[in-house]
PDB file of C-alpha atoms in Angstrom:
ATOM      1  CA  PRO A   1      -3.072  60.161  21.119  1.00 53.00           C
ATOM      2  CA  ALA A   2      -1.171  59.166  24.412  1.00 51.00           C
ATOM      3  CA  THR A   3       1.889  60.822  25.009  1.00 47.00           C
ATOM      4  CA  TYR A   4       4.959  60.154  27.414  1.00 49.00           C
ATOM      5  CA  SER A   5       7.880  62.457  28.534  1.00 49.00           C
ATOM      6  CA  VAL A   6      11.098  62.865  26.892  1.00 52.00           C
ATOM      7  CA  ASP A   7      14.417  64.660  27.362  1.00 50.00           C
ATOM      8  CA  SER A   8      14.360  67.748  25.296  1.00 50.00           C
ATOM      9  CA  SER A   9      17.514  69.956  26.959  1.00 48.00           C
ATOM     10  CA  SER A  10      20.186  71.134  24.499  1.00 48.00           C
ATOM     11  CA  SER A  11      23.575  70.321  24.883  1.00 51.00           C
ATOM     12  CA  SER A  12      24.298  74.012  25.421  1.00 51.00           C
ATOM     13  CA  SER A  13      22.038  74.268  28.186  1.00 49.00           C
ATOM     14  CA  SER A  14      22.846  73.347  31.635  1.00 52.00           C
ATOM     15  CA  SER A  15      18.904  72.805  32.724  1.00 50.00           C
ATOM     16  CA  LEU A  16      17.174  69.834  32.027  1.00 51.00           C
ATOM     17  CA  SER A  17      13.631  70.417  30.149  1.00 48.00           C
ATOM     18  CA  PHE A  18      11.229  67.642  28.959  1.00 58.00           C
ATOM     19  CA  ALA A  19       8.726  67.337  26.195  1.00 65.00           C
ATOM     20  CA  CYS A  20       5.928  65.110  25.520  1.00 77.00           C
ATOM     21  CA  ALA A  21       6.031  62.793  22.627  1.00 80.00           C
ATOM     22  CA  PRO A  22       3.552  60.687  21.069  1.00 83.00           C
ATOM     23  CA  CYS A  23       3.398  56.608  22.086  1.00 81.00           C
ATOM     24  CA  PRO A  24       4.930  54.667  19.521  1.00 83.00           C
ATOM     25  CA  ASP A  25       2.910  52.239  17.765  1.00 79.00           C
ATOM     26  CA  ASN A  26       1.203  49.504  19.682  1.00 77.00           C
ATOM     27  CA  THR A  27       2.297  51.019  23.140  1.00 77.00           C
ATOM     28  CA  TYR A  28      -0.373  53.122  25.265  1.00 75.00           C
ATOM     29  CA  SER A  29       0.067  55.355  28.225  1.00 79.00           C
ATOM     30  CA  ASP A  30      -2.837  55.623  30.704  1.00 81.00           C
ATOM     31  CA  SER A  31      -1.471  58.320  32.961  1.00 77.00           C
ATOM     32  CA  PHE A  32       0.653  61.825  32.723  1.00 76.00           C
ATOM     33  CA  GLY A  33       4.149  61.949  33.195  1.00 67.00           C
ATOM     34  CA  ARG A  34       5.248  58.608  32.290  1.00 72.00           C
ATOM     35  CA  GLU A  35       8.723  58.225  31.053  1.00 73.00           C
ATOM     36  CA  GLU A  36       7.721  55.264  28.551  1.00 82.00           C
ATOM     37  CA  CYS A  37       4.882  53.550  27.090  1.00 83.00           C
ATOM     38  CA  ALA A  38       3.583  50.133  27.880  1.00 83.00           C
ATOM     39  CA  THR A  39       2.655  47.183  25.556  1.00 80.00           C
ATOM     40  CA  CYS A  40      -0.583  45.768  26.572  1.00 79.00           C
ATOM     41  CA  GLY A  41      -1.028  42.480  27.805  1.00 75.00           C
ATOM     42  CA  VAL A  42      -1.643  38.899  26.583  1.00 77.00           C
ATOM     43  CA  GLY A  43      -4.689  38.750  24.154  1.00 80.00           C
ATOM     44  CA  ALA A  44      -5.185  42.708  24.238  1.00 81.00           C
ATOM     45  CA  ARG A  45      -4.448  45.891  22.003  1.00 81.00           C
ATOM     46  CA  PRO A  46      -4.104  49.385  22.640  1.00 82.00           C
ATOM     47  CA  SER A  47      -7.376  51.370  22.199  1.00 82.00           C
ATOM     48  CA  ASP A  48      -7.657  54.069  19.123  1.00 76.00           C
ATOM     49  CA  ASP A  49      -6.461  56.541  21.351  1.00 85.00           C
ATOM     50  CA  GLN A  50      -3.731  54.667  22.550  1.00 82.00           C
ATOM     51  CA  LYS A  51      -4.697  55.629  26.496  1.00 81.00           C
ATOM     52  CA  SER A  52      -5.836  52.233  27.304  1.00 82.00           C
ATOM     53  CA  CYS A  53      -5.904  48.245  26.312  1.00 84.00           C
ATOM     54  CA  VAL A  54      -8.955  46.741  24.403  1.00 84.00           C
ATOM     55  CA  VAL A  55      -9.301  42.953  25.310  1.00 87.00           C
ATOM     56  CA  CYS A  56      -9.482  40.907  22.116  1.00 83.00           C
ATOM     57  CA  GLY A  57     -12.653  38.488  21.993  1.00 86.00           C
ATOM     58  CA  GLU A  58     -12.791  34.822  22.291  1.00 90.00           C
ATOM     59  CA  GLY A  59     -11.707  33.212  18.937  1.00 93.00           C
ATOM     60  CA  GLU A  60      -9.316  36.293  18.190  1.00 91.00           C
ATOM     61  CA  TYR A  61      -5.192  36.587  19.239  1.00 89.00           C
ATOM     62  CA  SER A  62      -3.205  40.046  19.494  1.00 85.00           C
ATOM     63  CA  SER A  63      -0.563  40.670  16.979  1.00 82.00           C
ATOM     64  CA  ASN A  64       1.179  44.204  16.661  1.00 80.00           C
ATOM     65  CA  GLY A  65      -1.402  46.088  18.328  1.00 76.00           C
ATOM     66  CA  ASN A  66      -4.261  44.524  16.283  1.00 82.00           C
ATOM     67  CA  CYS A  67      -7.064  41.898  17.344  1.00 86.00           C
ATOM     68  CA  ILE A  68      -7.210  39.209  14.609  1.00 87.00           C
ATOM     69  CA  LYS A  69      -9.638  36.363  13.891  1.00 92.00           C
ATOM     70  CA  CYS A  70      -8.110  32.615  14.179  1.00 93.00           C
ATOM     71  CA  LYS A  71      -8.125  31.155  10.716  1.00 93.00           C
ATOM     72  CA  SER A  72      -9.855  28.307   9.931  1.00 94.00           C
ATOM     73  CA  GLY A  73      -8.473  25.138  11.523  1.00 95.00           C
ATOM     74  CA  ARG A  74      -7.214  27.087  14.401  1.00 95.00           C
ATOM     75  CA  TYR A  75      -9.257  28.243  17.303  1.00 95.00           C
ATOM     76  CA  ALA A  76      -8.925  30.551  20.845  1.00 94.00           C
ATOM     77  CA  PRO A  77     -10.619  29.716  23.639  1.00 92.00           C
ATOM     78  CA  VAL A  78      -9.706  33.033  25.593  1.00 90.00           C
ATOM     79  CA  PRO A  79      -7.944  35.807  23.680  1.00 88.00           C
ATOM     80  CA  LEU A  80      -4.294  34.629  22.840  1.00 87.00           C
ATOM     81  CA  ASP A  81      -1.143  36.541  21.949  1.00 83.00           C
ATOM     82  CA  ASP A  82       0.666  36.076  18.527  1.00 83.00           C
ATOM     83  CA  GLU A  83      -1.222  32.988  16.956  1.00 88.00           C
ATOM     84  CA  CYS A  84      -4.050  30.753  17.727  1.00 92.00           C
ATOM     85  CA  LEU A  85      -3.885  27.068  19.077  1.00 95.00           C
ATOM     86  CA  VAL A  86      -3.790  24.489  16.321  1.00 96.00           C
ATOM     87  CA  CYS A  87      -7.136  21.888  16.065  1.00 96.00           C
ATOM     88  CA  GLU A  88      -5.745  18.466  16.493  1.00 96.00           C
ATOM     89  CA  ALA A  89      -6.030  15.498  13.851  1.00 98.00           C
ATOM     90  CA  GLY A  90      -9.653  14.391  14.075  1.00 98.00           C
ATOM     91  CA  PHE A  91     -10.857  17.640  15.025  1.00 97.00           C
ATOM     92  CA  TYR A  92     -12.360  20.686  12.806  1.00 97.00           C
ATOM     93  CA  THR A  93     -13.430  23.921  12.984  1.00 95.00           C
ATOM     94  CA  GLY A  94     -15.442  24.662  10.114  1.00 92.00           C
ATOM     95  CA  LYS A  95     -14.793  27.027   6.934  1.00 88.00           C
ATOM     96  CA  SER A  96     -15.384  30.557   9.033  1.00 87.00           C
ATOM     97  CA  ASN A  97     -12.879  32.303  10.953  1.00 93.00           C
ATOM     98  CA  GLY A  98     -12.775  33.267  14.805  1.00 93.00           C
ATOM     99  CA  ALA A  99     -13.256  29.404  15.954  1.00 94.00           C
ATOM    100  CA  THR A 100     -13.455  29.476  19.853  1.00 94.00           C
ATOM    101  CA  THR A 101     -13.231  25.673  19.699  1.00 95.00           C
ATOM    102  CA  CYS A 102     -12.735  22.242  17.529  1.00 96.00           C
ATOM    103  CA  THR A 103     -15.624  20.021  16.700  1.00 96.00           C
ATOM    104  CA  ALA A 104     -14.755  16.555  16.566  1.00 98.00           C
ATOM    105  CA  CYS A 105     -15.125  14.346  13.192  1.00 97.00           C
ATOM    106  CA  SER A 106     -18.164  12.173  13.017  1.00 97.00           C
ATOM    107  CA  ALA A 107     -17.760   8.555  12.598  1.00 98.00           C
ATOM    108  CA  GLY A 108     -16.995   7.709   8.756  1.00 97.00           C
ATOM    109  CA  SER A 109     -14.410  10.773   8.272  1.00 98.00           C
ATOM    110  CA  GLN A 110     -11.314  12.184   9.202  1.00 98.00           C
ATOM    111  CA  SER A 111      -9.055  15.050   9.351  1.00 97.00           C
ATOM    112  CA  THR A 112      -5.447  15.970   9.633  1.00 97.00           C
ATOM    113  CA  ALA A 113      -4.113  18.509  12.195  1.00 97.00           C
ATOM    114  CA  SER A 114      -5.404  22.138  11.567  1.00 95.00           C
ATOM    115  CA  SER A 115      -8.518  20.983   9.552  1.00 96.00           C
ATOM    116  CA  GLU A 116     -11.385  23.459   8.513  1.00 94.00           C
ATOM    117  CA  GLN A 117     -13.514  20.145   7.476  1.00 96.00           C
ATOM    118  CA  CYS A 118     -13.354  16.482   7.704  1.00 97.00           C
ATOM    119  CA  SER A 119     -13.226  14.375   4.796  1.00 97.00           C
ATOM    120  CA  ASP A 120     -15.280  10.829   4.466  1.00 98.00           C
ATOM    121  CA  CYS A 121     -13.864   7.654   4.743  1.00 98.00           C
ATOM    122  CA  GLY A 122     -13.392   5.955   1.255  1.00 97.00           C
ATOM    123  CA  ALA A 123     -15.533   2.583   0.048  1.00 97.00           C
ATOM    124  CA  GLY A 124     -13.868  -0.427   1.918  1.00 98.00           C
ATOM    125  CA  LYS A 125     -12.755   1.912   5.071  1.00 97.00           C
ATOM    126  CA  TRP A 126     -14.603   3.203   8.176  1.00 98.00           C
ATOM    127  CA  SER A 127     -13.490   5.421  11.353  1.00 98.00           C
ATOM    128  CA  GLY A 128     -14.713   5.950  14.938  1.00 97.00           C
ATOM    129  CA  ASN A 129     -15.382   9.572  16.221  1.00 97.00           C
ATOM    130  CA  ALA A 130     -12.551  12.163  16.372  1.00 97.00           C
ATOM    131  CA  ALA A 131     -10.443   9.928  13.874  1.00 98.00           C
ATOM    132  CA  SER A 132      -7.171  11.363  12.223  1.00 97.00           C
ATOM    133  CA  SER A 133      -7.298   8.433  10.039  1.00 97.00           C
ATOM    134  CA  CYS A 134      -9.632   5.851   8.602  1.00 98.00           C
ATOM    135  CA  SER A 135      -8.932   2.157   8.730  1.00 98.00           C
ATOM    136  CA  ASP A 136      -9.215  -0.619   6.033  1.00 98.00           C
ATOM    137  CA  CYS A 137     -12.111  -3.011   6.508  1.00 98.00           C
ATOM    138  CA  GLU A 138     -10.974  -6.650   8.417  1.00 97.00           C
ATOM    139  CA  VAL A 139     -11.014  -9.483   6.426  1.00 98.00           C
ATOM    140  CA  GLY A 140     -14.328 -10.962   5.992  1.00 98.00           C
ATOM    141  CA  LYS A 141     -16.049  -7.761   6.152  1.00 98.00           C
ATOM    142  CA  TYR A 142     -16.547  -5.075   3.544  1.00 97.00           C
ATOM    143  CA  HIS A 143     -18.232  -1.655   2.659  1.00 95.00           C
ATOM    144  CA  ASN A 144     -19.252  -0.371  -0.743  1.00 96.00           C
ATOM    145  CA  ARG A 145     -20.051   3.169   0.384  1.00 96.00           C
ATOM    146  CA  THR A 146     -18.010   5.971   1.458  1.00 97.00           C
ATOM    147  CA  GLY A 147     -18.467   7.807   5.165  1.00 97.00           C
ATOM    148  CA  GLN A 148     -19.075   4.833   7.390  1.00 97.00           C
ATOM    149  CA  GLY A 149     -18.592   4.401  10.937  1.00 97.00           C
ATOM    150  CA  SER A 150     -18.399   0.567  10.908  1.00 97.00           C
ATOM    151  CA  CYS A 151     -17.631  -2.450   8.083  1.00 97.00           C
ATOM    152  CA  GLU A 152     -20.374  -4.852   7.195  1.00 97.00           C
ATOM    153  CA  SER A 153     -19.698  -8.883   7.675  1.00 98.00           C
ATOM    154  CA  CYS A 154     -19.806 -10.837   4.537  1.00 98.00           C
ATOM    155  CA  GLY A 155     -22.912 -13.114   4.495  1.00 98.00           C
ATOM    156  CA  ALA A 156     -22.895 -17.044   4.520  1.00 98.00           C
ATOM    157  CA  GLY A 157     -21.572 -17.907   1.218  1.00 98.00           C
ATOM    158  CA  LYS A 158     -19.246 -15.207   0.443  1.00 98.00           C
ATOM    159  CA  VAL A 159     -16.048 -14.024   1.750  1.00 98.00           C
ATOM    160  CA  ALA A 160     -13.529 -11.131   1.807  1.00 98.00           C
ATOM    161  CA  ALA A 161     -10.007 -12.361   1.574  1.00 97.00           C
ATOM    162  CA  VAL A 162      -8.083  -9.155   2.054  1.00 97.00           C
ATOM    163  CA  LYS A 163      -8.629  -6.242   4.210  1.00 97.00           C
ATOM    164  CA  GLY A 164      -9.980  -2.616   2.770  1.00 97.00           C
ATOM    165  CA  SER A 165     -12.574  -4.808   0.591  1.00 97.00           C
ATOM    166  CA  LYS A 166     -15.626  -2.881  -0.985  1.00 97.00           C
ATOM    167  CA  GLY A 167     -17.588  -6.139  -1.445  1.00 97.00           C
ATOM    168  CA  CYS A 168     -17.432  -9.869  -0.877  1.00 98.00           C
ATOM    169  CA  THR A 169     -16.811 -12.524  -3.201  1.00 97.00           C
ATOM    170  CA  ASP A 170     -19.110 -15.988  -3.836  1.00 98.00           C
ATOM    171  CA  CYS A 171     -17.486 -19.047  -2.889  1.00 98.00           C
ATOM    172  CA  PRO A 172     -16.491 -21.180  -5.949  1.00 98.00           C
ATOM    173  CA  THR A 173     -18.038 -24.391  -6.832  1.00 98.00           C
ATOM    174  CA  GLY A 174     -16.339 -27.082  -4.828  1.00 98.00           C
ATOM    175  CA  LYS A 175     -16.452 -24.916  -1.722  1.00 98.00           C
ATOM    176  CA  ALA A 176     -18.896 -23.521   0.773  1.00 98.00           C
ATOM    177  CA  GLN A 177     -19.147 -20.961   3.813  1.00 98.00           C
ATOM    178  CA  GLY A 178     -21.873 -21.458   6.328  1.00 97.00           C
ATOM    179  CA  ALA A 179     -20.537 -18.762   8.767  1.00 98.00           C
ATOM    180  CA  THR A 180     -20.446 -15.099   8.174  1.00 98.00           C
ATOM    181  CA  GLY A 181     -17.451 -12.502   8.244  1.00 97.00           C
ATOM    182  CA  GLN A 182     -14.966 -15.083   6.972  1.00 98.00           C
ATOM    183  CA  SER A 183     -12.038 -14.621   4.821  1.00 97.00           C
ATOM    184  CA  ASP A 184     -12.034 -17.989   2.945  1.00 97.00           C
ATOM    185  CA  CYS A 185     -14.274 -20.464   1.755  1.00 98.00           C
ATOM    186  CA  ASP A 186     -14.031 -24.113   2.843  1.00 98.00           C
ATOM    187  CA  ASN A 187     -13.563 -27.307   0.561  1.00 98.00           C
ATOM    188  CA  CYS A 188     -16.295 -29.925   0.527  1.00 98.00           C
ATOM    189  CA  THR A 189     -15.527 -32.882   2.184  1.00 98.00           C
ATOM    190  CA  VAL A 190     -15.228 -36.323   0.860  1.00 98.00           C
ATOM    191  CA  GLY A 191     -18.834 -37.252  -0.048  1.00 98.00           C
ATOM    192  CA  PHE A 192     -20.120 -33.783  -0.664  1.00 98.00           C
ATOM    193  CA  ALA A 193     -20.154 -31.447  -3.612  1.00 98.00           C
ATOM    194  CA  SER A 194     -21.034 -27.972  -4.142  1.00 97.00           C
ATOM    195  CA  PRO A 195     -22.245 -27.472  -7.860  1.00 97.00           C
ATOM    196  CA  GLU A 196     -23.208 -23.669  -7.424  1.00 96.00           C
ATOM    197  CA  GLU A 197     -20.960 -20.558  -6.702  1.00 97.00           C
ATOM    198  CA  GLY A 198     -21.884 -18.949  -3.317  1.00 98.00           C
ATOM    199  CA  ALA A 199     -23.093 -21.769  -1.485  1.00 98.00           C
ATOM    200  CA  ALA A 200     -23.422 -21.720   2.224  1.00 98.00           C
ATOM    201  CA  THR A 201     -23.324 -25.759   2.466  1.00 98.00           C
ATOM    202  CA  CYS A 202     -22.296 -28.707   0.411  1.00 98.00           C
ATOM    203  CA  ILE A 203     -24.679 -31.056  -0.597  1.00 97.00           C
ATOM    204  CA  ALA A 204     -24.396 -34.639   0.296  1.00 98.00           C
ATOM    205  CA  CYS A 205     -24.029 -36.961  -2.530  1.00 98.00           C
ATOM    206  CA  GLU A 206     -27.416 -38.945  -3.261  1.00 97.00           C
ATOM    207  CA  ALA A 207     -27.481 -42.549  -3.152  1.00 97.00           C
ATOM    208  CA  GLY A 208     -25.883 -44.293  -6.385  1.00 97.00           C
ATOM    209  CA  SER A 209     -23.123 -41.594  -6.196  1.00 97.00           C
ATOM    210  CA  HIS A 210     -19.955 -40.688  -4.576  1.00 98.00           C
ATOM    211  CA  ALA A 211     -17.521 -37.772  -4.229  1.00 97.00           C
ATOM    212  CA  PRO A 212     -13.991 -39.537  -3.660  1.00 97.00           C
ATOM    213  CA  ALA A 213     -11.948 -36.293  -3.180  1.00 97.00           C
ATOM    214  CA  VAL A 214     -12.699 -33.017  -1.246  1.00 97.00           C
ATOM    215  CA  GLY A 215     -13.379 -29.750  -3.148  1.00 97.00           C
ATOM    216  CA  LEU A 216     -15.624 -31.141  -5.855  1.00 97.00           C
ATOM    217  CA  ARG A 217     -18.294 -29.613  -7.619  1.00 97.00           C
ATOM    218  CA  ASN A 218     -20.288 -32.344  -8.769  1.00 97.00           C
ATOM    219  CA  CYS A 219     -20.796 -36.139  -7.503  1.00 98.00           C
ATOM    220  CA  THR A 220     -19.884 -39.009  -9.693  1.00 97.00           C
ATOM    221  CA  SER A 221     -22.499 -41.686 -10.331  1.00 97.00           C
ATOM    222  CA  CYS A 222     -21.584 -45.465  -9.129  1.00 97.00           C
ATOM    223  CA  LEU A 223     -20.144 -47.316 -12.613  1.00 97.00           C
ATOM    224  CA  PRO A 224     -21.446 -50.444 -13.485  1.00 96.00           C
ATOM    225  CA  GLY A 225     -20.980 -53.298 -11.137  1.00 95.00           C
ATOM    226  CA  LYS A 226     -20.731 -51.072  -8.401  1.00 96.00           C
ATOM    227  CA  ALA A 227     -23.370 -49.259  -6.172  1.00 96.00           C
ATOM    228  CA  GLN A 228     -24.149 -46.956  -3.208  1.00 96.00           C
ATOM    229  CA  GLY A 229     -26.775 -47.302  -0.784  1.00 96.00           C
ATOM    230  CA  GLY A 230     -26.097 -44.426   1.216  1.00 97.00           C
ATOM    231  CA  THR A 231     -25.803 -40.618   0.978  1.00 97.00           C
ATOM    232  CA  GLY A 232     -22.849 -38.526   1.612  1.00 97.00           C
ATOM    233  CA  GLN A 233     -20.334 -41.216   0.417  1.00 97.00           C
ATOM    234  CA  SER A 234     -16.678 -41.097  -0.714  1.00 96.00           C
ATOM    235  CA  GLU A 235     -16.970 -44.480  -2.529  1.00 97.00           C
ATOM    236  CA  CYS A 236     -19.022 -47.068  -4.792  1.00 97.00           C
ATOM    237  CA  ASP A 237     -19.283 -50.642  -3.137  1.00 97.00           C
ATOM    238  CA  ASP A 238     -18.713 -53.210  -5.466  1.00 96.00           C
ATOM    239  CA  CYS A 239     -21.328 -55.761  -6.636  1.00 95.00           C
ATOM    240  CA  ASP A 240     -20.700 -58.985  -4.229  1.00 95.00           C
ATOM    241  CA  VAL A 241     -20.346 -62.435  -6.020  1.00 95.00           C
ATOM    242  CA  GLY A 242     -23.501 -63.576  -7.655  1.00 93.00           C
ATOM    243  CA  ARG A 243     -24.983 -60.197  -7.712  1.00 95.00           C
ATOM    244  CA  HIS A 244     -24.455 -57.710 -10.963  1.00 95.00           C
ATOM    245  CA  GLN A 245     -25.678 -54.224 -11.976  1.00 94.00           C
ATOM    246  CA  SER A 246     -25.188 -53.482 -15.298  1.00 94.00           C
ATOM    247  CA  LYS A 247     -26.350 -49.651 -15.063  1.00 95.00           C
ATOM    248  CA  LYS A 248     -24.756 -46.457 -13.713  1.00 95.00           C
ATOM    249  CA  GLY A 249     -25.766 -44.770 -10.480  1.00 96.00           C
ATOM    250  CA  LYS A 250     -27.468 -47.132  -8.726  1.00 95.00           C
ATOM    251  CA  ASP A 251     -28.103 -47.676  -5.285  1.00 96.00           C
ATOM    252  CA  SER A 252     -28.070 -51.466  -5.250  1.00 96.00           C
ATOM    253  CA  CYS A 253     -26.790 -54.507  -7.213  1.00 95.00           C
ATOM    254  CA  ASP A 254     -29.246 -57.127  -8.533  1.00 95.00           C
ATOM    255  CA  ALA A 255     -29.211 -61.001  -7.864  1.00 95.00           C
ATOM    256  CA  CYS A 256     -28.345 -63.032 -10.826  1.00 93.00           C
ATOM    257  CA  GLY A 257     -31.473 -64.774 -12.050  1.00 92.00           C
ATOM    258  CA  THR A 258     -31.940 -68.533 -12.450  1.00 91.00           C
ATOM    259  CA  GLY A 259     -29.605 -70.040 -14.567  1.00 90.00           C
ATOM    260  CA  LYS A 260     -26.928 -67.257 -14.194  1.00 92.00           C
ATOM    261  CA  TYR A 261     -24.289 -66.463 -11.749  1.00 91.00           C
ATOM    262  CA  ALA A 262     -21.587 -63.855 -11.180  1.00 90.00           C
ATOM    263  CA  ALA A 263     -18.415 -65.593 -10.321  1.00 91.00           C
ATOM    264  CA  ASN A 264     -16.283 -62.120  -9.409  1.00 93.00           C
ATOM    265  CA  ALA A 265     -17.196 -59.199  -7.491  1.00 93.00           C
ATOM    266  CA  SER A 266     -18.021 -55.870  -9.169  1.00 92.00           C
ATOM    267  CA  SER A 267     -19.797 -57.857 -12.169  1.00 92.00           C
ATOM    268  CA  ALA A 268     -21.865 -55.734 -14.635  1.00 93.00           C
ATOM    269  CA  THR A 269     -23.633 -58.471 -15.933  1.00 93.00           C
ATOM    270  CA  CYS A 270     -24.445 -62.601 -14.903  1.00 88.00           C
TER     271      CYS A 270
END
């Protein structure tokens, strides 16, 4: 091993004498007659004979005279001293040691700092590249699979009312939604109804019927003494004086026959 000179004179002697001693651990001496051994610089260790320094490799750091590979989740683009750099959140190294760089997590995954691998976003969530966390799907959007880089819009007739939805909900009867990516359904307006769930549009009431309020499941037939010839109407019309309608759900009133009359409007009979 390498040596350096130390004072070996005794207290009883008036002359100085020196002897060579082995360099302490983790130091080296590359020349004769040195008074002390030196330490290696950043990212290096003493050679086995302690006569020179050996530079550590990429993905390694020097500590106590040894070159040590970076643990997973850490990296060293050049040989470092004491410790390796930590991968930032959104990046990873893989499970093997000795990484020289960190890799960005792909869309649909995330990682915290010092990660060896990324984890998939759960259903109802998404992420872009190099994400430190996953985001909830916005209202009106959803995803029922894991590891997604974007969320899907709910189709017409369906909605997602809250963030992070894993699926869409059909509009209930009496409501409809014609657009995609929506958070709520619209009530059917007067004169219209929606008898089925998941409707994209409300249906106009047929002649002979009406819908007097918003959000109705079904249209109502006109009562006797009334009629409605139009579609999409909110009320039925009274039969005029001299006319009648004895049946429900009719689009017109009938004139009273010869020898008969209807003195009042909205008459069911003459």
